Amino acid sequence: MLPHCLSLPRLMAATAAAALIAPAAIAAAPVAESMPAKRNAAASTTVIRGGTIYDGSAPQPIIGDVVIKGADIAYVGPVRATPKGARIIDATGMVVAPGFIDPHTHPRGYIDSEGAEERLNLPWLMQGVTTIFVGVDGGGTPDAGAFFDDLEAKGFGTNVAAYVGFGPVRRAVLGDDARAPDASELAAMKGLVAKAMCEGAMGLSTGLFYAPQSFALTEEVVALAKEAGARGGVYDTHQRDESSYSIGVSQSVDEAIHIGKAADIPVHIAHIKTLGVDVHGQAGEIIAQIETARAAGQKVTADQYPWEASGTGLEAALLPRWAVDGGREALLARLDDAAELARIKEAMTENMRRRGGASSLLLTAPGHEWTAKRLSEIAATWGVAPLDAAIRIIRVSNAAGKLVSFNMTEADIRAFMVQPWVVTSSDGSPGHPRMFATFPQKYVKYVGAQKPLSLAQFINRSTGATADIFGLNDRGRLKAGYKADVLMFDPALYRPKADYIAPRELTAGVRALFVNGQQVIAEGKPTGIAAGAAIRKMPPPAACPAP
């Protein structure tokens, strides 16, 4: 069920209006007028003075200075004499930390935009995030080099790392067909993964829950993961089942661990959770599986967002995977066939049950009659059964069925969160407040007295621990010689403003933010500078012989 605070009149009025706001409207937040559009970071020195410094690894803070010179951190320690000509920012009473790292994001509307304001990526910057990972859930382009080149040419607000995605790789060779590749097709897919890794991809990402990736057998994935592992990559996975859809969450975790072991590659489980009524309370079992693998010497980690609702679409949430074999045209043909439709609705009935029923599905795609309504509500408006309402929306388009699904328990969320190998991520996507407010949500709800995390743990699992998992050797810590991705926030004011009713509200409380030494937030306002860099994780030359 939706939280009791979400009264229907307020939900419909507020969310319908908010959902219609374009990215450009979000990016039009006030810009500090004193800052030029660009500046020469190499010529400047800034001292962030007297703040409470959490360096991204230490359990206790210090009071002192962070000195930024050019694009790098020059000094972190007790207050000392000001370098000649340096600019001073008073950080008294503020928390100073490394810029947050978000390893699982969906900022497509901002990355694809040609508009300078949209490309500031304010939903993340205003949370204090300086580095994001894209291409997740198996969606990353195999043309990693061209992606990075375009990003650098156009500029972007945050640093960006990217995966090569199993989805585009498989689709390029097999289309949307539910079949295994032959030897030559598998070789072609392996070549695409290797090419992307040699162009700087972070690793291989899969979304085995989603078609056509779901059609792949485990050993097909192993073969591709070997290509990434041989070039220093990570296997990042939206695993095959987080619930009880197919093999079950426990067996799905076993599959992910097996892929990592067989391919000799670190495993990172994206947005770890136990989704749906059938698996509530199973977090302890999943944790034990991962701890066993880690104790045996395998590298297995995860990320998590601090929300009780996930975000997906009606097709992924309700349709059986066989129904989308062959792509959307084949799906629509099946929906027009009475016998096939009956089979589809039978499977959808069970899928809706495991997600908690039609009242737990909040539709979020903007610009529709059903925007900001629960599936049960639009069904009642139309005078049809919820399944028929869902099919009617699915027929419009896949994007029309975007939704927020309330399907997790607080006990399971907390059980995963306290594990030292679980780091913070947003899985930020349009229509869900996690895109605009994940890091402050975790801070406000889960940090402090009688809460599961200390402030140092929250910062570490949003910075240093994440950098360690992915080998970001010059980010994630406040340390001399590291890149100057530096956050200063007000501990009394840092809070989420976005929620399920108004999911597109920018976060409050970040007073200053630096990306690669350039100030992108000053006195709580964006400066208009796009200072992000493409993070290319380049393998050793021997792993990428010249063609």
Coordinates of C-alpha atoms in Angstrom, one line a residue:
M1 CA 0.0 0.0 0.0
L2 CA 1.0 3.6 -0.5
P3 CA 2.2 5.4 2.7
H4 CA -0.8 6.9 4.6
C5 CA 0.6 10.5 4.0
L6 CA -0.2 10.2 0.3
S7 CA -3.8 11.3 0.3
L8 CA -5.3 10.9 -3.2
P9 CA -6.3 14.5 -3.8
R10 CA -2.9 15.8 -2.9
L11 CA -1.2 13.0 -4.8
M12 CA -3.2 13.7 -8.0
A13 CA -2.8 17.5 -7.9
A14 CA 0.8 17.8 -6.8
T15 CA 2.4 14.9 -8.7
A16 CA 0.5 15.5 -11.9
A17 CA 1.9 19.0 -12.0
A18 CA 5.4 18.0 -11.0
A19 CA 5.7 15.1 -13.4
L20 CA 5.1 17.5 -16.3
I21 CA 8.1 19.6 -15.6
A22 CA 10.8 19.3 -18.3
P23 CA 14.4 18.8 -17.5
A24 CA 15.0 22.4 -18.6
A25 CA 12.7 23.7 -15.9
I26 CA 14.6 21.8 -13.3
A27 CA 18.0 23.1 -14.5
A28 CA 16.7 26.6 -14.3
A29 CA 17.5 26.8 -10.6
P30 CA 19.0 30.1 -9.5
V31 CA 22.6 30.5 -10.7
A32 CA 25.1 32.5 -8.5
E33 CA 25.6 35.6 -10.6
S34 CA 29.1 36.3 -9.2
M35 CA 30.5 33.2 -10.9
P36 CA 31.7 33.4 -14.5
A37 CA 30.4 30.7 -16.9
K38 CA 33.9 29.2 -17.0
R39 CA 37.2 29.8 -15.1
N40 CA 40.7 28.6 -15.2
A41 CA 40.9 26.0 -12.4
A42 CA 44.7 25.5 -13.0
A43 CA 45.4 29.1 -11.9
S44 CA 43.4 29.2 -8.7
T45 CA 43.8 28.2 -5.0
T46 CA 40.9 27.8 -2.6
V47 CA 41.0 27.1 1.1
I48 CA 37.9 25.6 2.7
R49 CA 38.6 26.6 6.2
G50 CA 37.6 25.3 9.6
G51 CA 35.1 22.7 8.5
T52 CA 34.3 19.3 10.1
I53 CA 36.3 17.2 7.7
Y54 CA 35.3 13.6 7.0
D55 CA 37.9 12.3 4.5
G56 CA 36.0 9.4 3.1
S57 CA 37.7 6.7 5.1
A58 CA 38.5 7.7 8.7
P59 CA 35.9 6.9 11.4
Q60 CA 36.3 10.3 13.1
P61 CA 36.4 13.8 11.6
I62 CA 38.9 16.6 12.2
I63 CA 38.5 20.3 12.2
G64 CA 40.7 21.9 9.7
D65 CA 41.4 23.0 6.1
V66 CA 41.0 21.5 2.7
V67 CA 43.2 23.3 0.1
I68 CA 42.3 23.0 -3.6
K69 CA 44.9 24.0 -6.1
G70 CA 43.9 23.8 -9.7
A71 CA 42.1 20.5 -10.3
D72 CA 43.6 18.7 -7.3
I73 CA 43.6 18.6 -3.6
A74 CA 46.8 20.1 -2.2
Y75 CA 46.4 19.8 1.5
V76 CA 44.0 18.3 4.1
G77 CA 44.7 18.8 7.8
P78 CA 44.7 21.3 10.7
V79 CA 44.2 25.0 10.0
R80 CA 47.5 26.5 8.8
A81 CA 48.7 29.7 7.1
T82 CA 46.8 30.7 4.0
P83 CA 48.6 30.3 0.7
K84 CA 49.4 33.6 -1.0
G85 CA 46.5 34.8 -3.1
A86 CA 44.1 32.0 -2.0
R87 CA 40.4 32.4 -1.8
I88 CA 38.9 31.4 1.6
I89 CA 35.5 29.7 2.1
D90 CA 34.4 29.7 5.7
A91 CA 33.3 26.2 6.6
T92 CA 32.7 26.7 10.3
G93 CA 29.9 24.3 11.4
M94 CA 29.8 22.7 8.0
V95 CA 30.6 19.1 7.0
V96 CA 33.3 18.9 4.4
A97 CA 33.6 15.5 2.6
P98 CA 34.6 14.1 -0.8
G99 CA 32.0 14.6 -3.5
F100 CA 29.5 11.7 -3.4
I101 CA 29.8 8.9 -6.0
D102 CA 26.6 7.3 -7.4
P103 CA 27.4 4.0 -9.0
H104 CA 23.9 3.4 -10.5
T105 CA 22.1 6.2 -12.4
H106 CA 19.7 6.8 -15.3
P107 CA 20.3 10.4 -16.3
R108 CA 19.6 9.9 -20.0
G109 CA 17.5 13.0 -20.4
Y110 CA 20.4 15.1 -19.2
I111 CA 23.2 13.3 -21.0
D112 CA 21.2 13.3 -24.3
S113 CA 20.3 17.0 -24.0
E114 CA 21.9 19.6 -26.2
G115 CA 21.0 22.3 -23.7
A116 CA 23.8 23.7 -21.5
E117 CA 21.6 24.0 -18.5
E118 CA 20.2 20.5 -18.7
R119 CA 23.8 19.2 -19.0
L120 CA 24.7 20.6 -15.6
N121 CA 22.9 17.4 -14.2
L122 CA 21.5 19.3 -11.3
P123 CA 19.4 16.5 -9.8
W124 CA 22.7 14.9 -8.8
L125 CA 24.9 18.0 -8.2
M126 CA 22.5 19.5 -5.8
Q127 CA 22.7 16.3 -3.7
G128 CA 26.5 16.7 -3.6
V129 CA 27.2 14.0 -6.1
T130 CA 30.2 14.6 -8.3
T131 CA 30.6 11.3 -10.1
I132 CA 27.9 9.0 -11.6
F133 CA 28.0 5.7 -13.4
V134 CA 25.8 5.1 -16.5
G135 CA 25.0 2.2 -18.8
V136 CA 23.6 0.2 -15.9
D137 CA 21.0 -2.6 -16.0
G138 CA 22.8 -3.8 -19.1
G139 CA 22.0 -0.6 -21.1
G140 CA 25.4 0.8 -21.9
T141 CA 26.5 1.4 -25.5
P142 CA 29.3 -0.8 -26.9
D143 CA 30.7 2.4 -28.5
A144 CA 32.2 3.6 -25.3
G145 CA 34.9 5.7 -26.9
A146 CA 32.4 7.7 -29.0
F147 CA 30.2 8.1 -25.9
F148 CA 33.1 9.5 -23.8
D149 CA 34.3 11.7 -26.7
D150 CA 30.8 13.3 -27.1
L151 CA 30.5 13.8 -23.3
E152 CA 33.8 15.7 -23.2
A153 CA 33.1 17.7 -26.3
K154 CA 29.7 18.9 -25.0
G155 CA 30.6 19.2 -21.3
F156 CA 28.7 17.7 -18.3
G157 CA 28.1 18.7 -14.7
T158 CA 29.3 15.5 -13.1
N159 CA 32.1 13.1 -13.8
V160 CA 30.8 10.1 -15.7
A161 CA 31.9 6.5 -15.8
A162 CA 30.1 4.0 -18.1
Y163 CA 29.6 0.3 -18.5
V164 CA 29.2 -1.7 -21.7
G165 CA 25.7 -3.2 -21.5
F166 CA 24.7 -6.7 -22.3
G167 CA 21.4 -5.5 -23.8
P168 CA 22.8 -3.5 -26.7
V169 CA 25.6 -6.1 -27.2
R170 CA 23.1 -9.0 -27.5
R171 CA 20.6 -7.0 -29.5
A172 CA 23.3 -6.0 -32.0
V173 CA 23.9 -9.7 -32.8
L174 CA 20.7 -11.5 -32.0
G175 CA 18.0 -8.8 -32.0
D176 CA 15.2 -9.5 -29.5
D177 CA 15.1 -13.3 -30.1
A178 CA 14.8 -15.8 -27.3
R179 CA 17.6 -18.1 -28.4
A180 CA 21.2 -18.9 -27.7
P181 CA 24.0 -17.6 -29.9
D182 CA 26.0 -19.9 -32.1
A183 CA 29.8 -19.8 -32.0
S184 CA 30.2 -17.0 -34.5
E185 CA 27.5 -14.9 -32.8
L186 CA 29.0 -15.4 -29.4
A187 CA 32.4 -14.4 -30.8
A188 CA 30.9 -11.2 -32.2
M189 CA 29.4 -10.3 -28.8
K190 CA 32.7 -11.0 -27.1
G191 CA 34.3 -8.7 -29.6
L192 CA 31.9 -5.9 -28.8
V193 CA 32.6 -6.2 -25.0
A194 CA 36.3 -6.3 -25.5
K195 CA 36.2 -3.2 -27.8
A196 CA 34.2 -1.2 -25.2
M197 CA 36.6 -2.2 -22.4
C198 CA 39.5 -1.1 -24.4
E199 CA 37.8 2.3 -24.9
G200 CA 37.4 2.8 -21.2
A201 CA 34.3 1.0 -20.0
M202 CA 34.1 0.3 -16.3
G203 CA 33.0 -3.3 -16.9
L204 CA 30.1 -5.3 -18.1
S205 CA 26.6 -4.5 -16.9
T206 CA 23.7 -6.9 -17.2
G207 CA 19.9 -6.6 -16.6
L208 CA 19.0 -10.2 -16.7
F209 CA 15.5 -9.4 -15.4
Y210 CA 14.8 -7.6 -18.7
A211 CA 14.2 -9.0 -22.1
P212 CA 16.1 -9.7 -24.3
Q213 CA 18.9 -10.2 -21.7
S214 CA 16.6 -12.5 -19.7
F215 CA 16.7 -14.9 -22.7
A216 CA 20.4 -15.6 -22.1
L217 CA 21.7 -18.7 -20.3
T218 CA 24.2 -18.3 -17.5
E219 CA 27.2 -19.5 -19.5
E220 CA 26.5 -17.0 -22.3
V221 CA 26.9 -14.3 -19.7
V222 CA 30.0 -15.9 -18.3
A223 CA 31.7 -15.8 -21.7
L224 CA 31.1 -12.1 -22.0
A225 CA 32.1 -11.4 -18.4
K226 CA 35.4 -13.0 -19.1
E227 CA 36.2 -10.4 -21.7
A228 CA 35.5 -7.6 -19.2
G229 CA 37.4 -9.4 -16.4
A230 CA 40.5 -10.0 -18.5
R231 CA 40.6 -6.2 -18.9
G232 CA 40.2 -5.2 -15.3
G233 CA 36.5 -4.7 -15.3
V234 CA 33.7 -5.3 -12.9
Y235 CA 30.6 -7.4 -13.5
D236 CA 27.6 -5.2 -12.4
T237 CA 24.2 -6.8 -12.5
H238 CA 20.6 -6.1 -12.1
Q239 CA 20.2 -9.7 -11.3
R240 CA 17.8 -12.1 -12.9
D241 CA 15.4 -12.2 -10.1
E242 CA 15.0 -9.9 -7.1
S243 CA 11.7 -11.6 -6.1
S244 CA 10.0 -14.8 -7.1
Y245 CA 9.5 -14.1 -10.8
S246 CA 11.6 -17.0 -12.2
I247 CA 14.4 -18.6 -10.3
G248 CA 13.9 -16.7 -7.1
V249 CA 16.2 -14.1 -5.4
S250 CA 18.4 -16.7 -3.6
Q251 CA 19.1 -18.7 -6.7
S252 CA 19.6 -15.5 -8.6
V253 CA 22.3 -14.3 -6.2
D254 CA 23.9 -17.8 -6.6
E255 CA 24.0 -17.2 -10.3
A256 CA 25.6 -13.8 -10.0
I257 CA 28.3 -15.3 -7.7
H258 CA 28.9 -18.2 -10.1
I259 CA 29.3 -15.8 -13.0
G260 CA 31.9 -13.8 -11.1
K261 CA 33.8 -16.9 -10.1
A262 CA 33.7 -18.6 -13.5
A263 CA 34.7 -15.4 -15.3
D264 CA 37.3 -14.3 -12.6
I265 CA 35.7 -10.9 -12.2
P266 CA 34.5 -8.9 -9.2
V267 CA 30.7 -9.0 -8.8
H268 CA 28.6 -6.0 -7.9
I269 CA 24.9 -6.5 -7.3
A270 CA 22.9 -3.4 -8.2
H271 CA 20.2 -2.0 -6.0
I272 CA 20.2 -5.1 -3.7
K273 CA 16.7 -5.8 -2.4
T274 CA 14.1 -8.4 -1.7
L275 CA 11.2 -7.3 -3.8
G276 CA 7.6 -8.4 -3.2
V277 CA 5.6 -10.2 -0.6
D278 CA 7.0 -13.7 -1.4
V279 CA 10.5 -12.7 -0.4
H280 CA 10.0 -10.2 2.4
G281 CA 12.2 -11.1 5.3
Q282 CA 14.8 -12.9 3.3
A283 CA 17.6 -10.3 3.5
G284 CA 19.4 -12.3 6.1
E285 CA 19.6 -15.3 3.8
I286 CA 21.0 -13.2 0.9
I287 CA 23.5 -11.5 3.2
A288 CA 24.7 -15.0 4.3
Q289 CA 25.2 -16.1 0.7
I290 CA 27.3 -13.1 -0.1
E291 CA 29.3 -13.4 3.1
T292 CA 30.1 -17.0 2.3
A293 CA 31.5 -16.0 -1.1
R294 CA 33.5 -13.2 0.4
A295 CA 34.9 -15.4 3.1
A296 CA 36.1 -17.7 0.3
G297 CA 38.1 -14.9 -1.2
Q298 CA 35.6 -13.7 -3.9
K299 CA 35.0 -10.0 -4.5
V300 CA 31.2 -9.5 -4.1
T301 CA 29.7 -6.1 -3.3
A302 CA 26.4 -4.3 -3.7
D303 CA 24.7 -0.9 -3.8
Q304 CA 21.3 0.1 -2.4
Y305 CA 18.9 3.0 -2.5
P306 CA 17.1 4.0 0.8
W307 CA 13.5 3.9 -0.5
E308 CA 10.7 1.4 0.1
A309 CA 9.5 1.7 -3.5
S310 CA 11.3 0.7 -6.7
G311 CA 10.9 2.2 -10.1
T312 CA 10.2 0.2 -13.3
G313 CA 7.5 -0.1 -16.0
L314 CA 4.3 -2.1 -16.4
E315 CA 5.9 -4.3 -19.0
A316 CA 8.8 -5.3 -16.8
A317 CA 6.7 -5.5 -13.7
L318 CA 3.7 -7.5 -15.0
L319 CA 4.3 -9.2 -18.3
P320 CA 5.8 -12.7 -18.6
R321 CA 9.2 -12.6 -20.4
W322 CA 8.0 -15.0 -23.2
A323 CA 5.4 -12.4 -24.1
V324 CA 8.1 -10.0 -25.3
D325 CA 10.1 -12.5 -27.3
G326 CA 10.7 -10.9 -30.6
G327 CA 10.2 -7.3 -29.4
R328 CA 7.3 -4.9 -29.2
E329 CA 5.6 -5.9 -32.5
A330 CA 5.5 -9.5 -31.4
L331 CA 4.1 -8.5 -28.1
L332 CA 1.2 -6.5 -29.6
A333 CA 0.4 -9.4 -31.9
R334 CA 0.1 -11.7 -28.9
L335 CA -2.2 -9.2 -27.1
D336 CA -4.4 -9.3 -30.2
D337 CA -4.7 -13.1 -30.0
A338 CA -7.4 -14.2 -27.6
A339 CA -5.7 -17.4 -26.6
E340 CA -2.3 -15.7 -26.1
L341 CA -3.9 -12.8 -24.2
A342 CA -5.5 -15.3 -21.8
R343 CA -2.1 -16.8 -21.0
I344 CA -0.6 -13.4 -20.6
K345 CA -3.3 -12.3 -18.2
E346 CA -2.8 -15.4 -16.1
A347 CA 0.8 -14.6 -15.7
M348 CA 0.1 -11.0 -15.0
T349 CA -2.3 -11.9 -12.3
E350 CA 0.5 -13.7 -10.4
N351 CA 3.0 -10.9 -11.0
M352 CA 0.7 -8.3 -9.7
R353 CA 0.0 -10.3 -6.6
R354 CA 3.7 -10.7 -5.8
R355 CA 4.1 -6.9 -6.1
G356 CA 1.4 -6.2 -3.6
G357 CA -1.6 -5.7 -5.9
A358 CA -2.8 -2.9 -8.1
S359 CA -3.0 -0.3 -5.3
S360 CA 0.8 -0.6 -4.8
L361 CA 1.6 0.5 -8.4
L362 CA 1.8 4.3 -8.8
L363 CA 1.9 5.4 -12.5
T364 CA 4.4 8.2 -13.1
A365 CA 4.8 8.7 -16.9
P366 CA 4.1 12.4 -17.5
G367 CA 1.3 13.7 -19.7
H368 CA -1.3 11.0 -19.5
E369 CA -4.7 10.6 -18.0
W370 CA -3.2 8.1 -15.6
T371 CA -0.3 10.2 -14.4
A372 CA 0.0 10.2 -10.6
K373 CA -2.7 7.6 -10.2
R374 CA -2.5 4.1 -8.8
L375 CA -3.3 1.3 -11.2
S376 CA -6.3 0.5 -9.1
E377 CA -7.6 4.1 -9.4
I378 CA -7.3 4.4 -13.1
A379 CA -9.0 1.0 -13.5
A380 CA -11.9 2.2 -11.4
T381 CA -12.1 5.4 -13.4
W382 CA -12.3 3.4 -16.7
G383 CA -14.6 0.8 -15.2
V384 CA -12.3 -2.1 -16.0
A385 CA -10.3 -4.6 -14.1
P386 CA -6.7 -3.6 -13.2
L387 CA -5.2 -6.1 -15.6
D388 CA -7.2 -4.6 -18.5
A389 CA -6.2 -1.1 -17.5
A390 CA -2.5 -2.2 -17.4
I391 CA -2.8 -3.8 -20.9
R392 CA -4.5 -0.7 -22.2
I393 CA -1.5 1.4 -21.0
I394 CA 1.1 -1.1 -22.3
R395 CA -0.5 -0.8 -25.7
V396 CA 0.3 2.9 -25.8
S397 CA 4.0 2.4 -25.4
N398 CA 6.6 1.0 -23.0
A399 CA 7.4 4.5 -21.7
A400 CA 3.7 5.2 -20.9
G401 CA 3.8 2.5 -18.2
K402 CA 6.5 4.0 -16.0
L403 CA 5.7 3.4 -12.4
V404 CA 6.7 3.4 -8.7
S405 CA 6.2 0.1 -7.1
F406 CA 5.9 -0.1 -3.2
N407 CA 7.3 -3.6 -2.6
M408 CA 10.1 -3.6 0.1
T409 CA 10.1 -3.7 3.9
E410 CA 12.0 -1.5 6.2
A411 CA 13.6 -4.4 8.0
D412 CA 15.1 -5.7 4.8
I413 CA 16.3 -2.3 3.8
R414 CA 18.1 -1.8 7.1
A415 CA 19.6 -5.3 7.1
F416 CA 21.3 -4.7 3.7
M417 CA 22.3 -1.1 4.6
V418 CA 24.5 -1.9 7.6
Q419 CA 26.7 -4.3 5.6
P420 CA 30.1 -2.8 5.0
W421 CA 30.1 -4.0 1.4
V422 CA 26.9 -2.2 0.5
V423 CA 27.3 1.4 -0.8
T424 CA 24.9 4.1 -1.6
S425 CA 23.3 4.4 -5.1
S426 CA 20.2 6.2 -6.4
D427 CA 19.1 4.1 -9.4
G428 CA 17.9 7.6 -10.2
S429 CA 15.2 7.7 -13.0
P430 CA 12.4 10.1 -13.9
G431 CA 9.2 9.9 -11.8
H432 CA 10.9 8.6 -8.6
P433 CA 12.3 10.9 -5.9
R434 CA 15.4 8.8 -5.7
M435 CA 16.7 10.7 -8.8
F436 CA 16.7 14.0 -6.9
A437 CA 17.0 13.0 -3.2
T438 CA 18.6 9.7 -2.5
F439 CA 21.7 10.9 -0.6
P440 CA 19.9 13.4 1.7
Q441 CA 17.1 10.8 2.2
K442 CA 19.7 8.3 3.5
Y443 CA 21.3 11.0 5.6
V444 CA 18.0 12.2 7.2
K445 CA 16.4 8.8 7.7
Y446 CA 19.3 6.5 8.6
V447 CA 22.1 8.6 10.1
G448 CA 22.4 9.7 13.7
A449 CA 21.5 8.5 17.2
Q450 CA 19.4 5.4 17.4
K451 CA 19.8 5.0 13.7
P452 CA 21.8 2.3 11.9
L453 CA 24.6 4.5 10.4
S454 CA 27.0 7.0 11.8
L455 CA 27.8 10.1 9.7
A456 CA 31.3 8.7 9.0
Q457 CA 29.8 5.4 7.7
F458 CA 27.3 7.3 5.5
I459 CA 30.0 9.4 4.0
N460 CA 32.4 6.4 3.5
R461 CA 29.7 4.3 1.8
S462 CA 28.9 7.3 -0.5
T463 CA 32.6 8.0 -1.3
G464 CA 35.7 6.1 -0.3
A465 CA 34.1 2.6 -0.2
T466 CA 32.6 3.1 -3.6
A467 CA 35.8 4.4 -5.1
D468 CA 37.6 1.3 -3.7
I469 CA 35.1 -1.1 -5.2
F470 CA 35.5 0.4 -8.7
G471 CA 39.2 1.3 -8.6
L472 CA 38.8 5.0 -8.7
N473 CA 42.2 5.6 -7.3
D474 CA 42.2 9.4 -7.3
R475 CA 38.6 10.1 -6.2
G476 CA 36.4 9.4 -3.2
R477 CA 38.8 10.7 -0.5
L478 CA 40.0 14.1 0.7
K479 CA 43.7 13.4 0.3
A480 CA 46.5 15.4 -1.2
G481 CA 47.0 14.5 -4.9
Y482 CA 43.4 13.4 -5.4
K483 CA 41.1 15.1 -7.7
A484 CA 39.3 18.1 -6.1
D485 CA 35.8 16.7 -5.9
V486 CA 34.8 18.3 -2.6
L487 CA 31.5 18.8 -0.9
M488 CA 30.5 21.2 1.9
F489 CA 27.0 20.8 3.3
D490 CA 25.1 22.2 6.3
P491 CA 24.3 19.3 8.6
A492 CA 21.2 21.0 9.9
L493 CA 19.8 21.9 6.5
Y494 CA 20.9 19.0 4.2
R495 CA 17.6 17.2 3.5
P496 CA 15.5 15.8 0.7
K497 CA 12.7 18.0 -0.8
A498 CA 11.6 15.5 -3.4
D499 CA 9.1 12.8 -2.3
Y500 CA 6.6 10.5 -4.0
I501 CA 4.2 13.3 -4.3
A502 CA 6.6 15.8 -5.8
P503 CA 9.5 13.7 -7.1
R504 CA 11.4 16.5 -9.0
E505 CA 12.3 18.9 -6.2
L506 CA 16.0 19.8 -5.8
T507 CA 17.8 18.9 -2.6
A508 CA 18.6 21.6 0.0
G509 CA 21.6 22.1 2.2
V510 CA 24.7 21.8 -0.1
R511 CA 26.6 25.1 0.4
A512 CA 29.5 24.5 -1.8
L513 CA 30.6 21.8 -4.3
F514 CA 33.7 21.4 -6.4
V515 CA 34.2 19.1 -9.4
N516 CA 37.7 18.7 -10.6
G517 CA 38.7 21.9 -8.7
Q518 CA 35.9 24.1 -10.2
Q519 CA 33.2 25.4 -8.0
V520 CA 29.8 24.2 -9.4
I521 CA 27.7 25.2 -6.3
A522 CA 28.4 28.4 -4.4
E523 CA 26.3 29.6 -1.4
G524 CA 23.8 26.9 -2.2
K525 CA 23.3 27.9 -5.9
P526 CA 24.6 26.3 -9.1
T527 CA 27.3 28.4 -10.7
G528 CA 26.6 27.3 -14.3
I529 CA 29.9 25.6 -14.7
A530 CA 30.0 22.1 -16.3
A531 CA 33.2 20.7 -14.8
G532 CA 32.7 17.0 -15.1
A533 CA 35.2 14.6 -16.8
A534 CA 34.8 11.3 -18.6
I535 CA 36.2 8.6 -16.4
R536 CA 37.8 6.0 -18.7
K537 CA 39.1 2.9 -17.0
M538 CA 41.8 1.9 -19.4
P539 CA 43.2 -1.6 -19.4
P540 CA 46.9 -2.4 -19.7
P541 CA 48.0 -2.0 -23.4
A542 CA 48.7 -5.7 -23.6
A543 CA 45.0 -6.5 -23.0
C544 CA 44.1 -4.3 -26.0
P545 CA 46.3 -5.1 -28.9
A546 CA 46.1 -2.8 -31.9
P547 CA 43.8 -3.9 -34.7

